[in-house]
Each structure stands twice: as C-alpha cells, then as structure tokens.
Short mmCIF file of C-alpha atoms in Angstrom, two decimals:
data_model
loop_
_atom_site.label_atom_id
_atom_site.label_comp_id
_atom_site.label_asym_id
_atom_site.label_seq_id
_atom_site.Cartn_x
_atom_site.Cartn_y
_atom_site.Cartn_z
CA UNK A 1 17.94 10.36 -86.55
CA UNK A 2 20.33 7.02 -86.27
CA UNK A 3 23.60 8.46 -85.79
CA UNK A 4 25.87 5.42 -87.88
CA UNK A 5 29.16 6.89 -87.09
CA UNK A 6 31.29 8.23 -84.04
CA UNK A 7 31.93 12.13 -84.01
CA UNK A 8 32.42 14.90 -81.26
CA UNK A 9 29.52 17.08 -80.59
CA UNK A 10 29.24 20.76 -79.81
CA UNK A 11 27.97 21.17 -75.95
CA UNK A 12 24.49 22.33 -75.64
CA UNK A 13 25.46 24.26 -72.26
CA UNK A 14 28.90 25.29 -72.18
CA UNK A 15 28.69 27.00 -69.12
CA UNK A 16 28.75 24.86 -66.11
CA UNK A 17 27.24 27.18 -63.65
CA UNK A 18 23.56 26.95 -65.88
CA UNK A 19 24.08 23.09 -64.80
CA UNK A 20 21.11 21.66 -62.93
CA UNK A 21 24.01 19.24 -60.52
CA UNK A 22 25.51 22.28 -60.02
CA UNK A 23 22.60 24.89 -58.97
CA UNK A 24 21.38 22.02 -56.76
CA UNK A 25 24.84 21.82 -55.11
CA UNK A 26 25.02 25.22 -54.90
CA UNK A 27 21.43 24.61 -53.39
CA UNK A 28 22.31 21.72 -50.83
CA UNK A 29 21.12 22.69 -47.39
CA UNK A 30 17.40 23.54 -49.34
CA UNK A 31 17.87 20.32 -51.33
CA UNK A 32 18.50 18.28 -48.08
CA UNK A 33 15.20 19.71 -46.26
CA UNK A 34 13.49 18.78 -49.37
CA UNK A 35 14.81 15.41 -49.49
CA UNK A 36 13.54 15.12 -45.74
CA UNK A 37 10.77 16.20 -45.96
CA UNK A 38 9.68 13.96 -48.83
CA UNK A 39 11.07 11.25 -46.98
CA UNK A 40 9.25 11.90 -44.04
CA UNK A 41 6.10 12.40 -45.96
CA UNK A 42 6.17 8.77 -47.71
CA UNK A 43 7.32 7.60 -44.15
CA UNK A 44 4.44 8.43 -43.02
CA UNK A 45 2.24 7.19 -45.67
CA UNK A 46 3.81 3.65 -45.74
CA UNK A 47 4.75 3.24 -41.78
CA UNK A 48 2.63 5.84 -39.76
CA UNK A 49 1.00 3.49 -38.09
CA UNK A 50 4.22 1.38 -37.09
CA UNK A 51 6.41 3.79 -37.01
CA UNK A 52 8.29 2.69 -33.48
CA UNK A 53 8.55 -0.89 -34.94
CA UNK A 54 10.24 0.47 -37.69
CA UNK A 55 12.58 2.55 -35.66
CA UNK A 56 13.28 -0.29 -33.43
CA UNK A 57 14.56 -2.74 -36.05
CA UNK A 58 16.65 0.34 -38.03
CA UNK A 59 17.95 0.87 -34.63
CA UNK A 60 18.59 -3.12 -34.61
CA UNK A 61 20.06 -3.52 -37.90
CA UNK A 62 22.37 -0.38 -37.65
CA UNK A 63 23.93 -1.94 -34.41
CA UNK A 64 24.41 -4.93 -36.23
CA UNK A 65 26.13 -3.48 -39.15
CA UNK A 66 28.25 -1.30 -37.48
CA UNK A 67 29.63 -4.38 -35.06
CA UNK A 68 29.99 -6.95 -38.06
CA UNK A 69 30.69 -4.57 -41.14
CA UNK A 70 32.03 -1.36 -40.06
CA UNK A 71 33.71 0.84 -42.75
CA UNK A 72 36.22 3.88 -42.52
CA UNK A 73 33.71 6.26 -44.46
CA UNK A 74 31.33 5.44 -41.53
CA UNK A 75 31.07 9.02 -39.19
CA UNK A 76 33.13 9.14 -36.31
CA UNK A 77 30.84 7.59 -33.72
CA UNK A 78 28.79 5.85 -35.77
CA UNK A 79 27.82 3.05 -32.88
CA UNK A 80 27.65 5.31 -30.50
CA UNK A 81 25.17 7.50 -31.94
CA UNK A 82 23.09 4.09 -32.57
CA UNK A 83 23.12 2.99 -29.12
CA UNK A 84 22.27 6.56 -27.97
CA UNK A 85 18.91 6.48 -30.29
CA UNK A 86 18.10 2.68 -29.61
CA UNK A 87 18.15 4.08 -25.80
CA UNK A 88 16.21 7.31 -26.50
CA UNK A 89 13.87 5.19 -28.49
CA UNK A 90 13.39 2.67 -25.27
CA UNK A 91 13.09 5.35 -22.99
CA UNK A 92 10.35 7.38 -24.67
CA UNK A 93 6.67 6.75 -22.88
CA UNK A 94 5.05 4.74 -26.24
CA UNK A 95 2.16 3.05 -24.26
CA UNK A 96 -0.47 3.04 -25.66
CA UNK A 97 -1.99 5.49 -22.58
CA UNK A 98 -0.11 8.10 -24.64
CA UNK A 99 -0.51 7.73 -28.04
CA UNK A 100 -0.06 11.45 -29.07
CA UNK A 101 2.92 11.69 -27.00
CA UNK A 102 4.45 7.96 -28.37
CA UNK A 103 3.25 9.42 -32.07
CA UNK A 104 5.02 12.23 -31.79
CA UNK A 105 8.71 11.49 -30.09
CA UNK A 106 8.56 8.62 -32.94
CA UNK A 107 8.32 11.39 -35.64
CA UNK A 108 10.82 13.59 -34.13
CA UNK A 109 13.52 10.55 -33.75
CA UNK A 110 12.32 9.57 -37.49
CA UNK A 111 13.32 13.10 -38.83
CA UNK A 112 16.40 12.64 -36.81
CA UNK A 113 17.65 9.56 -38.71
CA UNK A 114 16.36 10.47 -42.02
CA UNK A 115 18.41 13.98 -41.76
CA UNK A 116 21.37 11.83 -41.14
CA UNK A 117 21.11 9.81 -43.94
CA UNK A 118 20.02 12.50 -46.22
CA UNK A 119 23.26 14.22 -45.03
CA UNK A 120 25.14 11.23 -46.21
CA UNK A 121 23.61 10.47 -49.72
CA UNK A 122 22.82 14.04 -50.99
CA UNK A 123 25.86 14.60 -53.38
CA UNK A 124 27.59 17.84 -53.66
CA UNK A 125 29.55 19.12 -57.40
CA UNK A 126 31.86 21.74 -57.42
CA UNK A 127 33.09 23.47 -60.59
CA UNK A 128 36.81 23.55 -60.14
CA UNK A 129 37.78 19.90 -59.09
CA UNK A 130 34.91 18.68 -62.05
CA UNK A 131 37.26 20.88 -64.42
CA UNK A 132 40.00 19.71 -63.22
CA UNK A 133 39.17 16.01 -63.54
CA UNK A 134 37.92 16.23 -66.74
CA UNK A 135 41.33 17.79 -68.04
CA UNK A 136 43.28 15.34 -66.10
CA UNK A 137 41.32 12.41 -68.02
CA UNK A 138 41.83 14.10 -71.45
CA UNK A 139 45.45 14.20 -70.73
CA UNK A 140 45.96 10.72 -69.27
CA UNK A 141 43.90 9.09 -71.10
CA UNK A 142 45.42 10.88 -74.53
CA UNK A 143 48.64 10.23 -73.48
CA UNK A 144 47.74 6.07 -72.98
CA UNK A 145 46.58 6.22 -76.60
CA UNK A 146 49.55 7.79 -77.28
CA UNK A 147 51.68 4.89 -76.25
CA UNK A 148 49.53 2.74 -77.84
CA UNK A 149 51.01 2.96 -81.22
CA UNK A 150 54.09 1.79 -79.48
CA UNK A 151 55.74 5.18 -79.26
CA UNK A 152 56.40 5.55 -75.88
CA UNK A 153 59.18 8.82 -75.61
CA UNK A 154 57.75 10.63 -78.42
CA UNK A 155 53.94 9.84 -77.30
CA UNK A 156 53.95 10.77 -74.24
CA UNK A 157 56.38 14.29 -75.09
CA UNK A 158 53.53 15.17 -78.13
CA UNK A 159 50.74 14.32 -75.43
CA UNK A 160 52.20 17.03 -73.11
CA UNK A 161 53.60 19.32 -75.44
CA UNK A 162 51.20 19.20 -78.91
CA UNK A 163 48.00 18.18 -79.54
CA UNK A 164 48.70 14.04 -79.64
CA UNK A 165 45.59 11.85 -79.56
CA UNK A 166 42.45 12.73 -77.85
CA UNK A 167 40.83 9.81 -76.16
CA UNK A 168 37.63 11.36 -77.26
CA UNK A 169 37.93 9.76 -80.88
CA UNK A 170 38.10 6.40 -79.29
CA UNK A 171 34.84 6.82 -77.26
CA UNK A 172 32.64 6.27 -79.94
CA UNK A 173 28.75 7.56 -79.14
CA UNK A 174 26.43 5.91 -81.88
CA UNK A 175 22.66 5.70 -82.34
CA UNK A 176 20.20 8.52 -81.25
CA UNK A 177 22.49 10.76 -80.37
CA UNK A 178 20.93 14.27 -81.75
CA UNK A 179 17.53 13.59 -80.63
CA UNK A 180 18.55 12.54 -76.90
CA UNK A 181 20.74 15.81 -77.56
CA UNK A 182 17.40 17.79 -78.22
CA UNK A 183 15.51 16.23 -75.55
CA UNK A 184 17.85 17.00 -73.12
CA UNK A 185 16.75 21.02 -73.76
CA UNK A 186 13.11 19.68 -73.60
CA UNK A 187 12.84 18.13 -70.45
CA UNK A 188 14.62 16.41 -68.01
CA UNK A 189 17.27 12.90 -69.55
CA UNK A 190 17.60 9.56 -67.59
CA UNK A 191 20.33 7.34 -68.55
CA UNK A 192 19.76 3.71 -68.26
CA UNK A 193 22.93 1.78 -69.14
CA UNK A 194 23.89 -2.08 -68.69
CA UNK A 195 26.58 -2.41 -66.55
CA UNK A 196 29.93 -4.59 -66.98
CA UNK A 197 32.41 -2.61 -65.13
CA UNK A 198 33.15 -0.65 -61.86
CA UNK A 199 34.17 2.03 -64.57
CA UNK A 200 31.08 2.38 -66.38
CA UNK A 201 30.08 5.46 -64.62
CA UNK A 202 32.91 7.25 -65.26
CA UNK A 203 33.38 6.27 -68.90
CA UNK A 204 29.47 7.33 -69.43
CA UNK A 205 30.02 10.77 -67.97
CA UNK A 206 32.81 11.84 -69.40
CA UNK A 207 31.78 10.72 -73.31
CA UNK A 208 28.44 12.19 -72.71
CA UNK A 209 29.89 15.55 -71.65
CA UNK A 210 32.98 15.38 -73.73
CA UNK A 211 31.58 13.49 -77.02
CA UNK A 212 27.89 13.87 -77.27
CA UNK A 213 27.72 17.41 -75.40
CA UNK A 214 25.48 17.24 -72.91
CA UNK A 215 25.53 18.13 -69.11
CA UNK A 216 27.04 15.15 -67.11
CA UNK A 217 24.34 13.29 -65.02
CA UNK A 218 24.23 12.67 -61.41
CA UNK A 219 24.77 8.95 -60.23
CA UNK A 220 24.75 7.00 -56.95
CA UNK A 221 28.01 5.14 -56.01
CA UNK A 222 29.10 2.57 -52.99
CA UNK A 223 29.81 4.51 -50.02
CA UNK A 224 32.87 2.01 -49.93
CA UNK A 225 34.17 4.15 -52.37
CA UNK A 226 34.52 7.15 -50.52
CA UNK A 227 36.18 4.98 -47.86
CA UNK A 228 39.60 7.35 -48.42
CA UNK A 229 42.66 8.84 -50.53
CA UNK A 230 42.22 10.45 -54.59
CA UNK A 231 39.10 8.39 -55.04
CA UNK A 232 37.18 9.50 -52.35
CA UNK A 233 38.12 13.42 -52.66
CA UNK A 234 36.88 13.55 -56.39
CA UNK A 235 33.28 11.46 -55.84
CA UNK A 236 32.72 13.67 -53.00
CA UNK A 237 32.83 16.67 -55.77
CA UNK A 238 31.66 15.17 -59.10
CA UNK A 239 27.92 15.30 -58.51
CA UNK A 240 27.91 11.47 -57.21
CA UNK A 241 25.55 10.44 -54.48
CA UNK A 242 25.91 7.77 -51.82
CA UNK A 243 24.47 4.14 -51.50
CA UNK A 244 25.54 2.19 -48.87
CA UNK A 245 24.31 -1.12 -49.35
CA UNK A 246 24.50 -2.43 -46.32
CA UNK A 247 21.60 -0.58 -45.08
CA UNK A 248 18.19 -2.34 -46.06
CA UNK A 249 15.72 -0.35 -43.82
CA UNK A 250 12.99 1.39 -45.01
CA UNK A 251 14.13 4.73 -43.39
CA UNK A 252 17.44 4.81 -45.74
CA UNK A 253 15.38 2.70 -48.63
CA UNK A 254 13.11 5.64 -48.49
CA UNK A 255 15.55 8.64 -47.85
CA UNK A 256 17.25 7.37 -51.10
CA UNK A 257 14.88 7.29 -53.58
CA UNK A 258 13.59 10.67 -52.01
CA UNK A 259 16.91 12.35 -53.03
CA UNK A 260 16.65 10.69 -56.83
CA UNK A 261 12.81 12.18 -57.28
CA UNK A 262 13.66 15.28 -55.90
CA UNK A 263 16.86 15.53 -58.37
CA UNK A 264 14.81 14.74 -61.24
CA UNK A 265 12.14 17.41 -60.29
CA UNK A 266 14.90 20.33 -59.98
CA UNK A 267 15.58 18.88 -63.87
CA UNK A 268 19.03 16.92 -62.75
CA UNK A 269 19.86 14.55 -65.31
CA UNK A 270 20.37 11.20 -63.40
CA UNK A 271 22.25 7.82 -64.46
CA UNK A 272 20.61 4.62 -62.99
CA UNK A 273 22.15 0.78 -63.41
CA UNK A 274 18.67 -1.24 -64.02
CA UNK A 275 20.80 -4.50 -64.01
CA UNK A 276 21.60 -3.50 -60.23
CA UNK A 277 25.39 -4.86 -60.44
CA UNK A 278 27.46 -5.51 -62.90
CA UNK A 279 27.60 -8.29 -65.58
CA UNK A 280 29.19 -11.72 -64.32
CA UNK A 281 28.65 -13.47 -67.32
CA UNK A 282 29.10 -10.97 -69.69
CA UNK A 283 25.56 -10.98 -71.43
CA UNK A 284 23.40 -8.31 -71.67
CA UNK A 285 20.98 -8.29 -68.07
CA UNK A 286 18.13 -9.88 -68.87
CA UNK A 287 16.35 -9.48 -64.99
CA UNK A 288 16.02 -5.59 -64.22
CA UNK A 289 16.02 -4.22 -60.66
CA UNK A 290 13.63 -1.07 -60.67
CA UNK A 291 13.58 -0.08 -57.40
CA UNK A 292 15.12 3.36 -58.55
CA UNK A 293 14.27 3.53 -62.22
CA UNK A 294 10.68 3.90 -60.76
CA UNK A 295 11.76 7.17 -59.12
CA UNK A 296 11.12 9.17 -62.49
CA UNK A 297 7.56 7.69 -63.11
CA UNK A 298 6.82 9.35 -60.03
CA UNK A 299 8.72 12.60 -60.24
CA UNK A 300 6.79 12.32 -63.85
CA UNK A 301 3.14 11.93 -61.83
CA UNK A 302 4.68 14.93 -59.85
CA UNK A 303 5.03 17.46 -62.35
CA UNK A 304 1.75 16.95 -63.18
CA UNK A 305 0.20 17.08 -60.26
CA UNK A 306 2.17 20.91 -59.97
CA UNK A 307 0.14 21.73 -62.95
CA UNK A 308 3.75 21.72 -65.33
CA UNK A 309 3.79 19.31 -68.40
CA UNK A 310 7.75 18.71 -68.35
CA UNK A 311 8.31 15.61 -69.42
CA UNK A 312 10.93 12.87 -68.15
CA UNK A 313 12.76 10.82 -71.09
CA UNK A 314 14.21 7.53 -70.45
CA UNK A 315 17.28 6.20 -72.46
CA UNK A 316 18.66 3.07 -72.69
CA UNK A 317 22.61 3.11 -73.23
CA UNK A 318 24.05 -0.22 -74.17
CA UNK A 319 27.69 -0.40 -73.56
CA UNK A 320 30.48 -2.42 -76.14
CA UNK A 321 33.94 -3.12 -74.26
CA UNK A 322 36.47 -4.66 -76.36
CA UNK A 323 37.73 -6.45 -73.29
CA UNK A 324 36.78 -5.71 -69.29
CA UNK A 325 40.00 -6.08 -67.12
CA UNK A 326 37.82 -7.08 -64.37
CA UNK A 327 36.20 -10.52 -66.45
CA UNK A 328 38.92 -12.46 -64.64
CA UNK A 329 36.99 -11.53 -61.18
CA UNK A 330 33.73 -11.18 -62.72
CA UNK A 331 33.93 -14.88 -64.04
CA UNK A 332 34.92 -16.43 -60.91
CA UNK A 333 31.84 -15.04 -59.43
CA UNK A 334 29.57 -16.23 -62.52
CA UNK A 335 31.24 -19.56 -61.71
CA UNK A 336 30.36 -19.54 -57.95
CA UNK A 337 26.85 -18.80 -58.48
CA UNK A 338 26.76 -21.37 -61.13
CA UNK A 339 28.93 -23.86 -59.63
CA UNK A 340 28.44 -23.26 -55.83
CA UNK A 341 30.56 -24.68 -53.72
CA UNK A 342 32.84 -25.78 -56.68
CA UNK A 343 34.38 -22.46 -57.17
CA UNK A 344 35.93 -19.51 -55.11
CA UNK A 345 35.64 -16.20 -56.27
CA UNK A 346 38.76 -14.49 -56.04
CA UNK A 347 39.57 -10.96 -54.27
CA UNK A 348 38.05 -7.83 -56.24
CA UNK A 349 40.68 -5.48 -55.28
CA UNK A 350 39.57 -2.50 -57.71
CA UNK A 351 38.81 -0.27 -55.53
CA UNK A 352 41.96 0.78 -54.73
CA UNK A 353 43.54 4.00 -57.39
CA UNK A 354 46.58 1.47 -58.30
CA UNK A 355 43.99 -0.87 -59.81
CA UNK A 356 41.59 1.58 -61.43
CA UNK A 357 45.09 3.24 -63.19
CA UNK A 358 45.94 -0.25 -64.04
CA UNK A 359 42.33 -1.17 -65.56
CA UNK A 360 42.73 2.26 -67.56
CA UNK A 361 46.15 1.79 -68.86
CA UNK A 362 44.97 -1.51 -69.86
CA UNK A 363 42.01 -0.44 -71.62
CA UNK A 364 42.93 2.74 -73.63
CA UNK A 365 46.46 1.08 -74.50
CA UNK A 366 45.42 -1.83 -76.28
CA UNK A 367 44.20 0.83 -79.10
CA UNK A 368 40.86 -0.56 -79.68
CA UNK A 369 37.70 1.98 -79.32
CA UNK A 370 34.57 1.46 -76.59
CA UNK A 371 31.43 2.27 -78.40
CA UNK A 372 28.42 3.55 -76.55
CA UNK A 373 24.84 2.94 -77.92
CA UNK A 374 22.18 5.42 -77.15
CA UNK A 375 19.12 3.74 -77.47
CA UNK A 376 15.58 4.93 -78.51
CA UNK A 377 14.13 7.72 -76.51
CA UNK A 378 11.23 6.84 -74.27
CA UNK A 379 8.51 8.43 -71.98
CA UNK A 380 8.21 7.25 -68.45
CA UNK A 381 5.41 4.43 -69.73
CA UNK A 382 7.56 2.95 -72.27
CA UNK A 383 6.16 4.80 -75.24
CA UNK A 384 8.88 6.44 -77.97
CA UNK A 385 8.88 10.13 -78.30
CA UNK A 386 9.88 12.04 -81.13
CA UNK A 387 12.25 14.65 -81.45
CA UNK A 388 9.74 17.24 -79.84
CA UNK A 389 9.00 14.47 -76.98
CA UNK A 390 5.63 13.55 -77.74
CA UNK A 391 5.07 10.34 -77.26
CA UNK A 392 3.80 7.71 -79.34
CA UNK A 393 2.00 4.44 -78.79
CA UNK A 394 2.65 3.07 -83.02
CA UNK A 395 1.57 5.93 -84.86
CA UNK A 396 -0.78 7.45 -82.87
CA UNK A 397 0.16 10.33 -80.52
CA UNK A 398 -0.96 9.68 -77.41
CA UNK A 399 -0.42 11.75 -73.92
CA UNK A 400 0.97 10.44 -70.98
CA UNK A 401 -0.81 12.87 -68.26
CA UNK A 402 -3.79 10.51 -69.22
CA UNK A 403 -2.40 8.05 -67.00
CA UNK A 404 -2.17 9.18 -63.82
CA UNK A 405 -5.72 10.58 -64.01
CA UNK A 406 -8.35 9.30 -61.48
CA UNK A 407 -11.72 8.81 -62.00
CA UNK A 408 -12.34 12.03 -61.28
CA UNK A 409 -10.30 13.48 -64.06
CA UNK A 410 -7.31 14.85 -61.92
CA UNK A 411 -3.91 13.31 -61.57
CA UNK A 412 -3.71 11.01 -58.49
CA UNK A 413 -1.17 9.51 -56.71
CA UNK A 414 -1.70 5.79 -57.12
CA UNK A 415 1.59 3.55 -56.48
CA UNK A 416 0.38 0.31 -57.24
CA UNK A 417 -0.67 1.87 -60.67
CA UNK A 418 2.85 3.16 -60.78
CA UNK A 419 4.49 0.06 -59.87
CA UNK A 420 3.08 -1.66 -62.72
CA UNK A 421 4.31 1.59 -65.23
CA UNK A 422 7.64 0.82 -63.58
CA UNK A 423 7.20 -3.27 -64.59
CA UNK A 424 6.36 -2.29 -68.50
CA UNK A 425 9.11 0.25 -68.59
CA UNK A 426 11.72 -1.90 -67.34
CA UNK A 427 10.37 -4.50 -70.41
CA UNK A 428 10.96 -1.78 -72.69
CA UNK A 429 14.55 -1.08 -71.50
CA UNK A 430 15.26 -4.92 -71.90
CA UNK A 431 13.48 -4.66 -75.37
CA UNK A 432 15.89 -1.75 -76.38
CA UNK A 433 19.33 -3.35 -74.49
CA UNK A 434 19.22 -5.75 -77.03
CA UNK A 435 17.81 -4.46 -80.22
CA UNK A 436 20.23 -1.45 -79.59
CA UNK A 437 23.07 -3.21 -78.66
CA UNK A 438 26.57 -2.89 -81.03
CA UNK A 439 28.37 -6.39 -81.49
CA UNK A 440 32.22 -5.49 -81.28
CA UNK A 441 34.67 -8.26 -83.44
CA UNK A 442 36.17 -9.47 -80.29
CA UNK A 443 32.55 -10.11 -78.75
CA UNK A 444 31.94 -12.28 -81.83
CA UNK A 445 35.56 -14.16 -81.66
CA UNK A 446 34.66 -14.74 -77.72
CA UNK A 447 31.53 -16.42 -78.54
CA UNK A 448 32.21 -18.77 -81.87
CA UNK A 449 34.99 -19.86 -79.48
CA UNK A 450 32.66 -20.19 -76.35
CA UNK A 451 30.20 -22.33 -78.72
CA UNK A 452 33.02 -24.72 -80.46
CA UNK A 453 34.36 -25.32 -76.95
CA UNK A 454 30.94 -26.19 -75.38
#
C-alpha cells in the first residue's frame, strides 16, 4: 500500500471532458444559482433575524476597503456600486411598522450581494489553455533540468528537439499513492497539504495530474493574483477560485464556503491549505485553520441526507522542498512576529511572472528532486479507510452515516456537532503531517546547524 519509491502513474481519466472541474465549468451559470442559493439559505439560518445589521456593516466594511485597499482586479465601479446599495439599503422603509416589507427588500439586496460575490469566486476551467499550460510546464521545466547538468546549448537544443529530461522524474510522489488513486474512483478526494510556498498549488496540481494520475483539484487563490498580465489569464482558466481576503463579512464568509460544499457535492476534487498561510519558520503547522476544511464534513452530512452513501476522503499531503526561494522573505516575517518591533519584513514581490520564473529556474536548476508525501487516507471524522473506503476506528469497521443521525434515527443537520468533527479531523491531519512527513538531507544539514548555532 506504502508506495517507497517515486514513479509515473497511468491517468485514471485521460479524457478531460469526464472531469468533474470541467463539467462544472461547463455548468457555471447552474453552479452559480446553486452557490446562491445555498448561501442564501445558511444566510438565513445564521442572520435572518439581523439581516439589515448585517447588510449595513458589509455595506460599511466594503466602503472602507475599497477607499483604503483598493485593487486593480476590483470591478470597474466597485465604490460606486457600494455607495449605491449602502443608499438603497438606507432608503428602504425597515421600521419596524413594516416588518414584511423591511424582511423582504433585506432579502432581495442580500441575494444581490451574494450573486456578486458568487460571480467573483466561482472558478471557471477550460480545456485548451489547461492543455496548454501543462505542456508549457513540461517543456520549461524539462528544459531547466536540462541546464542543470551544466549543459546549457546542448540542453536546452535536446529539450526542444528530443526527448531531454522530464521534470516529472524529479517530482517524486511517495506514500499512499495507489490507494488515494483508487479512492479517487470511489468517491470524491480532498487534498490537505502544508504550505511553504506561493508555488505549492501549482507544484501539487501538476504532479498529481502528471505523476500520480489523477484529475487536478480545484483550489482557491488571492484575488491579488488575478490583479493582471500571464498570471491572471491562466488562474482565470485552470479551475482556481477566488478569495479575497480582505473581505471578512459574513455575506462573502458564507458565499465562499457555499461554492467549496457545492464543488465537493458535484464530486470536484478540491485542494485546501489547513495551515491558512504559508510556513514562516519553516516547520511543519502545528495550529490548523478549519474554517474550509469543515466544508466536506458537511457536503459529507449532505449526501446523506440525499439518501446517496458517497463518501468524502481526506488526505494529508506533506510537502519536502530542498530549498524555498522565498525563506529569505518568509524569515524576515518569522522574525517580526518573533522579534516585533526589532525586525522589518522585507517586500514579497512574488507575485509578479519575473519572480515566479525566477523562483522556478531556481528551484528545478539546482538538480535536486521535491518529494510529495501522500498521507493516510481518511473519512471526514478522522477515521482511516481502506482501499474500498470503509472506514475504520482500529480494527473495527465502523460507518460514518452513524454520526449525523438524530435521535430519531435520521441524519440531521447539527453544526455544533459538526464543528467539533471538524476540531478532531484537523487533529488527525496534524497527527498525519508529521508521522507522514519525508526528511530531505538538506532539511537535516539546516537543522544540526540551527541547533550547534543556538
């Protein structure tokens, strides 16, 4: 089951249009009124009865962000339209004399914002450009290996011209690879991976796809990084949805994690970052953020509820750089936080293409190999499944539609219950980040040297 060394799969869906990203792209106008209505639904549930407070202080904030932090990728307009709503939302008869009538212009201007954000996040994959990307990293990244073993002329003519190095042998994919291979035809995969690098997205997707096999999953990115140029043009057709971090209301807060449930239900395989950021220090996260990990424990409590025993599989992916271009950045900030006011972080200018060809060139050329570490597979609760996904609590099958049952005997929406599944799964993932986890050479060297220095 415990795949020791690093080989190149056959793909368990070669054809791209039987892709679950891609039939929901295909599918975005219906995936967007899904979204919204979800959305509204749990808007309902959690702010019904406050529902104009809540629209007053998104209105608030939204002014407020798009006067102190206003972005390019921000729609034309974007303050306008704010001070437009925050005036149809002040102008609307809410006292209390008309209740119905205040209830229902706040549901209408409600459904208004939370179409516009779903408009924003929901992402949208198209065949040719992914094609075309992935071919264009094969190359480049082949031809960096290339000139790696210090043949520069004659690496870079074999790269074009003959077959040359694939970067694919130096993305190695070790641990349960076949079973998270066979799972992935049993239900529906969720990638949890620690995070060191503004890269690690793109480095997941294409070894997963191009290594172990497997359709690539759907992830959500800054919306900084659709800002403009090459960068922006490819996310906006690669299957990546948009977080913009800025916004903290419960309208967006709520839109978002309606578009990861919904993906999950229509079987998308989706990448989350538990750790929330990236790495400062270096060490494996040790503090979890589960805001959207907790997404699939209730698309899980979902299927069941449809009467459909498809089951959700959580695994933890536990990533080995030899080096991360960015640590000079990254360690400034560890220092800040650390230090305070004794340190200034410097400017982290990788968002621009120069820097992300430079971090690449960097990597692949320095002809050492990134190994990726698929953990044990898990059920929603925490509990290892076997290669047919039945899940396990120590040798004793147990199963997991037990535990959203009510009293009663019928599944039950309960999210204080689920809350507390999302609290022991994210102990799990922490469990399995480190007893997973592949020590490189150079992560040894770093920290003998980091202890005789102390």
């Amino acid at each position: 089951m415990f795949q020791h060394e690093g080989k190149i799969y056959p793909h368990i869906m070669p054809d791209i249009s039987k892709w679950a990203i891609y039939q929901a792209s295909e599918d975005r106008a219906e995936f967007v009124e899904e979204v919204k209505a979800f959305s509204m639904a749990r808007i309902q549930e959690l702010h019904g009865h406050e529902l104009p407070d809540v629209l007053g202080k998104t209105t608030y904030s939204e002014l407020k962000r798009t006067k102190e932090e206003p972005w390019k990728v921000d729609p034309p307009k974007e303050r306008k339209y704010w001070k437009r709503l925050s005036r149809r939302l002040a102008n609307q008869s809410l006292d209390e004399t008309e209740a119905s009538s205040a209830k229902d212009a706040a549901n209408e201007l409600t459904e208004e914002v939370v179409e516009r954000y779903a408009q924003e996040i929901v992402a949208t994959f198209k065949i040719g450009t992914f094609k075309f990307a992935r071919g264009f990293l094969s190359i480049f990244l082949g031809r960096l290996l290339n000139t790696a073993d210090g043949k520069w002329i004659q690496g870079w003519f074999r790269g074009w011209f003959g077959e040359g190095k694939s970067v694919r042998n130096r993305l190695l994919i070790k641990g349960y690879v076949d079973q998270m291979r066979g799972l992935c035809k049993k239900g529906t995969v969720i990638l949890v991976p620690t995070h060191f690098s503004n890269l690690d997205s793109l480095v997941i997707s294409y070894a997963m796809e191009q290594v172990a096999g497997v359709p690539i999953s759907t992830y959500g990115a800054g919306l900084n990084l659709f800002n403009t140029g090459y960068t922006a043009y490819f996310m906006n057709r690669l299957g990546v949805y948009r977080i913009d971090r800025r916004k903290k209301n419960p309208i967006y807060l709520n839109t978002l994690k309606a578009n990861c449930v919904k993906s999950i239900l229509r079987g998308v395989p989706n990448l989350f970052f538990p750790g929330g950021t990236r790495s400062r220090s270096g060490a494996i996260e040790t503090k979890l953020k589960l805001g959207l990990v907790g997404t699939a424990i209730e698309a899980q409590r979902i299927h069941y509820e449809r009467g459909t025993d498809q089951k959700i599989f959580i695994v933890p992916v536990i990533l080995s750089y030899p080096f991360v271009l960015e640590a000079k950045y990254l360690i400034e900030q560890h220092l800040r936080i650390a230090g305070k006011e004794r340190y200034i972080a410097s400017k982290d200018s990788f968002h621009s293409l120069r820097a992300i060809i430079k971090f690449i060139w960097g990597l692949f050329s320095k002809g050492n190999q990134l190994t990726i570490s698929l953990g044990k597979p898990m059920d929603v609760l925490g509990n290892f499944v076997d290669d047919n996904g039945d899940s396990y609590q120590g040798d004793q099958q147990i199963n997991t539609k037990d535990y959203f049952l009510a009293a009663d005997g019928r599944v039950s929406k309960n999210l204080q219950r689920e809350q507390e599944y999302t609290r022991i799964l994210g102990e799990r993932i922490l469990e399995r980040f480190h007893a997973d986890n592949v020590v490189l050479a150079s992560h040894l060297v770093s920290y003998a040297a980091f202890i005789c220095l102390e």
